[in-house]
Short mmCIF file of C-alpha atoms in Angstrom, two decimals:
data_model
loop_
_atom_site.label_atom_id
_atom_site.label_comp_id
_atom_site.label_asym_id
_atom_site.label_seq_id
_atom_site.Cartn_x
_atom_site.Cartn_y
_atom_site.Cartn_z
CA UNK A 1 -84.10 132.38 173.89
CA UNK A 2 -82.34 129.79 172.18
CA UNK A 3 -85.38 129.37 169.40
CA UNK A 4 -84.77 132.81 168.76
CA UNK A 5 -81.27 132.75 168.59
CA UNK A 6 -81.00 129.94 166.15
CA UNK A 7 -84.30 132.02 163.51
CA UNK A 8 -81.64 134.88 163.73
CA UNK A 9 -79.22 132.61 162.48
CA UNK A 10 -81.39 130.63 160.16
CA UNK A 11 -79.90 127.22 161.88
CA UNK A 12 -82.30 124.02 161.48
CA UNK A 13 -79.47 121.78 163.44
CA UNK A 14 -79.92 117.88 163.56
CA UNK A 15 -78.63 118.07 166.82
CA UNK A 16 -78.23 120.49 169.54
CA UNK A 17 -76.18 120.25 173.01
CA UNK A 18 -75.20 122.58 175.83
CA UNK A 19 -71.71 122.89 176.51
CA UNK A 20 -70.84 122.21 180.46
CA UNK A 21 -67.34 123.51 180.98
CA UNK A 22 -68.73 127.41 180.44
CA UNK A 23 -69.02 129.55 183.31
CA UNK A 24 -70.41 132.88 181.61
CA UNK A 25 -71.83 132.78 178.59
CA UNK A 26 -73.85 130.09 177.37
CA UNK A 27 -73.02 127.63 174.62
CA UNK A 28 -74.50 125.09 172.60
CA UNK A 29 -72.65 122.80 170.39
CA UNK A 30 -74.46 122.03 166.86
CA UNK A 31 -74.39 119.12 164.63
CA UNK A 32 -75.40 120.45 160.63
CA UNK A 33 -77.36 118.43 158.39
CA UNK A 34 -73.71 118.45 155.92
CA UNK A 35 -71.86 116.73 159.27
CA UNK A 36 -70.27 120.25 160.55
CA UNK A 37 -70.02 121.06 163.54
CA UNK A 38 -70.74 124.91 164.92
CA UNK A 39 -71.44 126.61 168.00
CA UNK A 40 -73.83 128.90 168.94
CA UNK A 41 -72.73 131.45 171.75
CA UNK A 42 -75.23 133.34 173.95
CA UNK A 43 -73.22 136.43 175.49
CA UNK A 44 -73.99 136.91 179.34
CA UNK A 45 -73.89 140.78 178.80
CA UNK A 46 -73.78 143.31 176.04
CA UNK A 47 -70.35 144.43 177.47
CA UNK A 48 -69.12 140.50 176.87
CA UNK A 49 -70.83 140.76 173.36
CA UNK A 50 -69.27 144.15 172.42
CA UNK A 51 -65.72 142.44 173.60
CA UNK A 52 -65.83 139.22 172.25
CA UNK A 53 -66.85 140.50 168.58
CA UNK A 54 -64.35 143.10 168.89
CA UNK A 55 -62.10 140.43 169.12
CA UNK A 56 -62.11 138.69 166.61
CA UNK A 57 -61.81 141.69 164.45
CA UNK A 58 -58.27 142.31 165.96
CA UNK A 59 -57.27 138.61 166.27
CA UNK A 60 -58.33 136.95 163.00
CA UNK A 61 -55.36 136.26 160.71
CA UNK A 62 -53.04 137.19 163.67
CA UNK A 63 -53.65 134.12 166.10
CA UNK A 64 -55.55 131.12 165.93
CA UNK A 65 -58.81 131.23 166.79
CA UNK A 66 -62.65 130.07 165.06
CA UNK A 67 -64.53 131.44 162.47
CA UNK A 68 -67.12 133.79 163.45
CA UNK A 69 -69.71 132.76 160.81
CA UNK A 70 -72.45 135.32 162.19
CA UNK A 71 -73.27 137.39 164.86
CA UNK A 72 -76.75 138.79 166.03
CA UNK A 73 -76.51 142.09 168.24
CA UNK A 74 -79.41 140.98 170.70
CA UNK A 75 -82.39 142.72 171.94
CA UNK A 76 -83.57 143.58 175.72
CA UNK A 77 -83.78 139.90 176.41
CA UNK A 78 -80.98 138.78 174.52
CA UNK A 79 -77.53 140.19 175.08
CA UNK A 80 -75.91 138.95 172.10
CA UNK A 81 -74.94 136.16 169.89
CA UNK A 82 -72.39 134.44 168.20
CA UNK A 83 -72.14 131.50 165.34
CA UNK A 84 -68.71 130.44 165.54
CA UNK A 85 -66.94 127.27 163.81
CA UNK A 86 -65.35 124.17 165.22
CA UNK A 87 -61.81 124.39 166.19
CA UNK A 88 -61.08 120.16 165.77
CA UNK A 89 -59.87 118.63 168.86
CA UNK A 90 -60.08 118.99 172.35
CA UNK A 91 -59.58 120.99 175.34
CA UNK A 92 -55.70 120.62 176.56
CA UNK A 93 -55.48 118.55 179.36
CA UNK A 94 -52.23 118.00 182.11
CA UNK A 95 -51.38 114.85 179.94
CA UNK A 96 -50.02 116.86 176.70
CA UNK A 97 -46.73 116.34 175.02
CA UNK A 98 -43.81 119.14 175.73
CA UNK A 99 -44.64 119.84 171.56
CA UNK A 100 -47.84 120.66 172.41
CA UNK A 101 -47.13 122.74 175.38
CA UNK A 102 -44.16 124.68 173.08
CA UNK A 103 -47.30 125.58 170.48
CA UNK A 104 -49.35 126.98 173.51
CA UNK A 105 -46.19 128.96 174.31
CA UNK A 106 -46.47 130.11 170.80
CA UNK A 107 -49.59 130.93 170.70
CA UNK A 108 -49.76 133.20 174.08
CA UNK A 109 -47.02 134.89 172.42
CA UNK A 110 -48.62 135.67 169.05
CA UNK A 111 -51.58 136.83 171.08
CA UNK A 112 -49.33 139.30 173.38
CA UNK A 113 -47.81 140.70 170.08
CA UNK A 114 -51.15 142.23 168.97
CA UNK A 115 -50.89 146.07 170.81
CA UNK A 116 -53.17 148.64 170.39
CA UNK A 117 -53.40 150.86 167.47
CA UNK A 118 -54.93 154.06 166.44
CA UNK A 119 -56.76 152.06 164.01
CA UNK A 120 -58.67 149.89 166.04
CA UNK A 121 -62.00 151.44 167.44
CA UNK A 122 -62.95 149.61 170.83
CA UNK A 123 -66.06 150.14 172.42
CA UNK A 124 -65.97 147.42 174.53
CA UNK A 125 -62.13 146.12 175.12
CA UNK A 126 -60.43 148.77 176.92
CA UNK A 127 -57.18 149.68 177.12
CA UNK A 128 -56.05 149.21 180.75
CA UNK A 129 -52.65 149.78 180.50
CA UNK A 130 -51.86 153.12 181.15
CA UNK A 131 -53.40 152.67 184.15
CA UNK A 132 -52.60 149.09 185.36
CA UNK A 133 -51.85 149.22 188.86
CA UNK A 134 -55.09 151.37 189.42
CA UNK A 135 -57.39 148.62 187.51
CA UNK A 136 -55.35 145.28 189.33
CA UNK A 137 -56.62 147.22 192.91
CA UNK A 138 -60.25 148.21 191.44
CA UNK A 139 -60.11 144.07 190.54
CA UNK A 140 -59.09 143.51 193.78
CA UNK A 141 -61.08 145.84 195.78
CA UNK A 142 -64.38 145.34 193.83
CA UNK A 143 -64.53 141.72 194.66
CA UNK A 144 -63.58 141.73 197.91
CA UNK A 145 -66.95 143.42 198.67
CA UNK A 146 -68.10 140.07 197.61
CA UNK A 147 -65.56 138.08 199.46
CA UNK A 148 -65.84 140.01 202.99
CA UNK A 149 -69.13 138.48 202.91
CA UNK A 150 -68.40 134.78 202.84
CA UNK A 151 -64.98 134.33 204.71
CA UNK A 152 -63.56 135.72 208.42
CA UNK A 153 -62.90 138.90 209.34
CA UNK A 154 -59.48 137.73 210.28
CA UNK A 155 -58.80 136.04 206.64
CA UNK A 156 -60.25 139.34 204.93
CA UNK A 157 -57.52 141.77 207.14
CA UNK A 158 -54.82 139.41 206.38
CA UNK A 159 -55.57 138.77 202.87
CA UNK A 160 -55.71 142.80 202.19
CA UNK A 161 -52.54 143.69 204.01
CA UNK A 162 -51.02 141.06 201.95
CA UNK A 163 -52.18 142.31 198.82
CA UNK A 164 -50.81 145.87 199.52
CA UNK A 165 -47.22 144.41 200.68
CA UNK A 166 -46.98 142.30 197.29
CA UNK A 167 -48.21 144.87 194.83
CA UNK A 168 -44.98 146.83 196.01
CA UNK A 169 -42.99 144.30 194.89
CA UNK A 170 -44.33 143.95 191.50
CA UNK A 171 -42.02 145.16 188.58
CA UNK A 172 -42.82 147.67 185.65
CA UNK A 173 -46.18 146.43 183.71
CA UNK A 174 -45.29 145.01 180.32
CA UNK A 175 -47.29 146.14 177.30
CA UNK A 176 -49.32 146.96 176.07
CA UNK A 177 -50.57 143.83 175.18
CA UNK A 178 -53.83 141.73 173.74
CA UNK A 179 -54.77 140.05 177.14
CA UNK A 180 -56.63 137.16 177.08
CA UNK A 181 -57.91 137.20 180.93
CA UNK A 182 -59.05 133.95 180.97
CA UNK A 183 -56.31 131.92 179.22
CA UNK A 184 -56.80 128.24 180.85
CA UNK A 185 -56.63 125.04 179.33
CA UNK A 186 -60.59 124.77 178.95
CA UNK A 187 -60.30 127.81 176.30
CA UNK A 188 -57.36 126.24 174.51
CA UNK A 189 -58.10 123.48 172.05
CA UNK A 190 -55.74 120.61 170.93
CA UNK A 191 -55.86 117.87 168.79
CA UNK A 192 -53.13 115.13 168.91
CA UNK A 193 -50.14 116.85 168.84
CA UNK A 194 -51.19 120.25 167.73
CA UNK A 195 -53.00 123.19 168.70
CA UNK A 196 -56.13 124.09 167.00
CA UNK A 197 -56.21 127.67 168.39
CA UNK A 198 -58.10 129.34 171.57
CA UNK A 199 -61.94 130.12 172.43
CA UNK A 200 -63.57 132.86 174.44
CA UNK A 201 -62.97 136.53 174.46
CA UNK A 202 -65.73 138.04 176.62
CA UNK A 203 -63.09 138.97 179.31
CA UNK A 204 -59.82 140.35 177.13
CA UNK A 205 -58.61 143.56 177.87
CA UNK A 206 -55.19 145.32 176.57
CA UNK A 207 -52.72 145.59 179.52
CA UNK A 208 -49.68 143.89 181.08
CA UNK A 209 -48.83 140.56 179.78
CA UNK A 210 -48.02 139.87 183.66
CA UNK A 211 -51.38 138.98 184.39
CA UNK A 212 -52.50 136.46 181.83
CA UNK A 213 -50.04 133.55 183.07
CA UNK A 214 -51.84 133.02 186.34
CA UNK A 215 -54.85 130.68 184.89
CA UNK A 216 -52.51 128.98 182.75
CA UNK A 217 -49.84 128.40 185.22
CA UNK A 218 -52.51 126.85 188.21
CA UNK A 219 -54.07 124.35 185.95
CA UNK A 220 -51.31 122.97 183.80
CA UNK A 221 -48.02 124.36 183.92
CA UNK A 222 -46.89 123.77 187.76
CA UNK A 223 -47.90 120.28 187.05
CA UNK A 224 -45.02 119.10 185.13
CA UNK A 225 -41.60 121.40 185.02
CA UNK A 226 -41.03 119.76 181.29
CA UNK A 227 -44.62 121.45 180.02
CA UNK A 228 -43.61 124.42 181.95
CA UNK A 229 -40.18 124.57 180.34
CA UNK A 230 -41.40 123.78 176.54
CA UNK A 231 -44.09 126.46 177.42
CA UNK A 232 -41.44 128.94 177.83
CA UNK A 233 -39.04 127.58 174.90
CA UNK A 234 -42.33 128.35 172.49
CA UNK A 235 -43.21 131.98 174.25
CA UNK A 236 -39.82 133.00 173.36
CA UNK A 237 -39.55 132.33 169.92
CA UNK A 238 -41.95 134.56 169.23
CA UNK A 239 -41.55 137.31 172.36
CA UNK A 240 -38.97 138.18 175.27
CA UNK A 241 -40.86 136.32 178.34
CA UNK A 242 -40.91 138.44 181.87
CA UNK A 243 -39.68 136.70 184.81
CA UNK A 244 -42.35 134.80 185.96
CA UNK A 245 -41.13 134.72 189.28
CA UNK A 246 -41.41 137.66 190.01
CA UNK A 247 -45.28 138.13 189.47
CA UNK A 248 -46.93 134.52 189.50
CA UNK A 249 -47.19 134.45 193.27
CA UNK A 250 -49.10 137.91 193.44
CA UNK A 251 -51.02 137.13 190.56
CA UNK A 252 -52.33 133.75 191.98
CA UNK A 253 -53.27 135.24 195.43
CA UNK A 254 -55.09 138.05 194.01
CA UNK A 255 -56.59 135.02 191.11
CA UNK A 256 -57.59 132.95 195.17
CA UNK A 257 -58.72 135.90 196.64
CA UNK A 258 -61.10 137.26 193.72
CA UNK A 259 -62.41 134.06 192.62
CA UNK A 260 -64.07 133.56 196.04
CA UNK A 261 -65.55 136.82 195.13
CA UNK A 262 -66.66 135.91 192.30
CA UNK A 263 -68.35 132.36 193.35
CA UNK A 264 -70.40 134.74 195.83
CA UNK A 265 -71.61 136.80 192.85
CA UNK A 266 -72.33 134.16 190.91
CA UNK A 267 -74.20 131.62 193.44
CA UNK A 268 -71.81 129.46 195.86
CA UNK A 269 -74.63 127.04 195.65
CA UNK A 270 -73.92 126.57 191.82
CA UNK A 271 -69.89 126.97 192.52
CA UNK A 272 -69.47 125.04 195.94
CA UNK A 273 -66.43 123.14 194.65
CA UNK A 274 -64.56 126.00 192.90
CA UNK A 275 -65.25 128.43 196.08
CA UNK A 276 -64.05 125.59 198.47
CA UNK A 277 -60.63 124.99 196.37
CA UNK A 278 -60.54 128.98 196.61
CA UNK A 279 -60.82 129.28 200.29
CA UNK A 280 -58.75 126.75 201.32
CA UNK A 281 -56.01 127.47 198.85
CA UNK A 282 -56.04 131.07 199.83
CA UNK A 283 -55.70 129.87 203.58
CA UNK A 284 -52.51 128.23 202.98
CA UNK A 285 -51.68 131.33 201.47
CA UNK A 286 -51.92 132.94 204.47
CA UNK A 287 -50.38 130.56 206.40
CA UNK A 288 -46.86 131.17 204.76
#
């Protein structure tokens, strides 16, 4: 597929490597014969196509993101493709400076500005918003067909019962919003002391902002209180910031709880590490 991918494109690369850290889609990283660097994106679904290129129609100029050079709509074998240019740097990592955790603050704030618009025709982002508490339980609910399969009975009862008592708690949803879905430090791109923008749109949505600190939150912010605090400093000079309190704990359990899901849909053979974490995070969960 990737032969065909790169005719589409017209791409005679002097190099060509596939990118580890991506969980979906597949990527390849490209060295030109003028010393650029691009990257070719193989969409794992037309649905993730339609989304991602939709995307950067509503993002580019507003936030920082790459180049989409050129895009090739796929066939029955191929579900789409992507040419997309380098963002320099690389991805952000638990040992960035306060500055650079301010600019991602900025950054998930510019990104929560964007709202929907009569002007924007979606096909494949959907507006989720109106109806947010009915898509967090179809999230929820959908997975856990998945999950039931692959941890106790016990766990599963416990783990739904909580899920019911903490959605009651949950305040009004706040948007509507660009989403990013999968905003995590892999998908945000530094270099030095500044943020070159963020990668991968194949899961955005527009709905409440609540949701899209949960990724973000696990895997850098609750390391260090002064990157969670310049975080927040950034967010706000752009946008009012919710109470994070309020939400994060829901939003991580649910995060736990449909991630094991997920490594069952997607092979626990190929994500026996990241459904292990799961499980035994959402254990001590339980426990409290």
């Amino acid at each position: 597929m990737l032969d065909r991918v790169l005719a589409q494109f017209d791409l005679r690369p002097l190099s060509i490597n596939k990118v580890e850290d991506s969980h979906s889609s597949t990527v390849y990283k490209c060295k030109l014969s003028n010393g650029e660097i691009n990257f070719i994106k193989i969409s794992y679904s037309k649905l993730k196509y339609r989304r991602e290129k939709e995307a950067y129609g509503i993002l580019k100029g507003r936030v920082l993101i790459p180049k989409l050079v050129a895009d090739w709509s796929g066939d029955r074998e191929c579900p789409g493709a992507f040419l997309l240019s380098e963002l320099k740097g690389k991805p952000l990592t638990t040992s960035a400076s306060p500055t650079v955790a301010f600019q991602v603050g900025v950054l998930h704030a510019s990104m929560h500005n964007v709202q929907p618009t009569s002007e924007i025709k979606m096909t494949g982002i959907k507006n989720e918003f109106p109806n947010w508490s009915t898509f967090i339980e179809d999230q929820f609910y959908n997975f856990s067909i998945d999950t039931k399969e692959v941890i106790e009975e016990e766990l599963y009862k416990k783990a739904s019962v909580k899920f019911e008592e903490m959605k009651q708690r949950l305040p009004s949803p706040n948007g509507p919003s660009f989403i990013h879905m999968d905003f995590r430090p892999a998908n945000i791109i530094v270099e030095g002391d500044r943020v070159s923008g963020i990668i991968d749109f194949e899961s955005v949505r527009f709905g409440s902002t609540e949701s899209d600190f949960t990724k973000l939150y696990r895997d850098f912010l609750s390391f260090d209180s002064d990157l969670f605090n310049a975080y927040q400093q950034g967010y706000k000079s752009i946008r009012p910031l919710i109470d994070l309190e309020l939400v994060l704990p829901f939003y991580l359990f649910t995060d736990t709880f449909n991630s094991i899901g997920w490594c069952k849909r997607r092979g626990l053979e190929a994500n026996t590490l990241f459904f292990e974490k799961n499980l035994a995070n959402l254990k001590k969960m339980l426990c409290n």
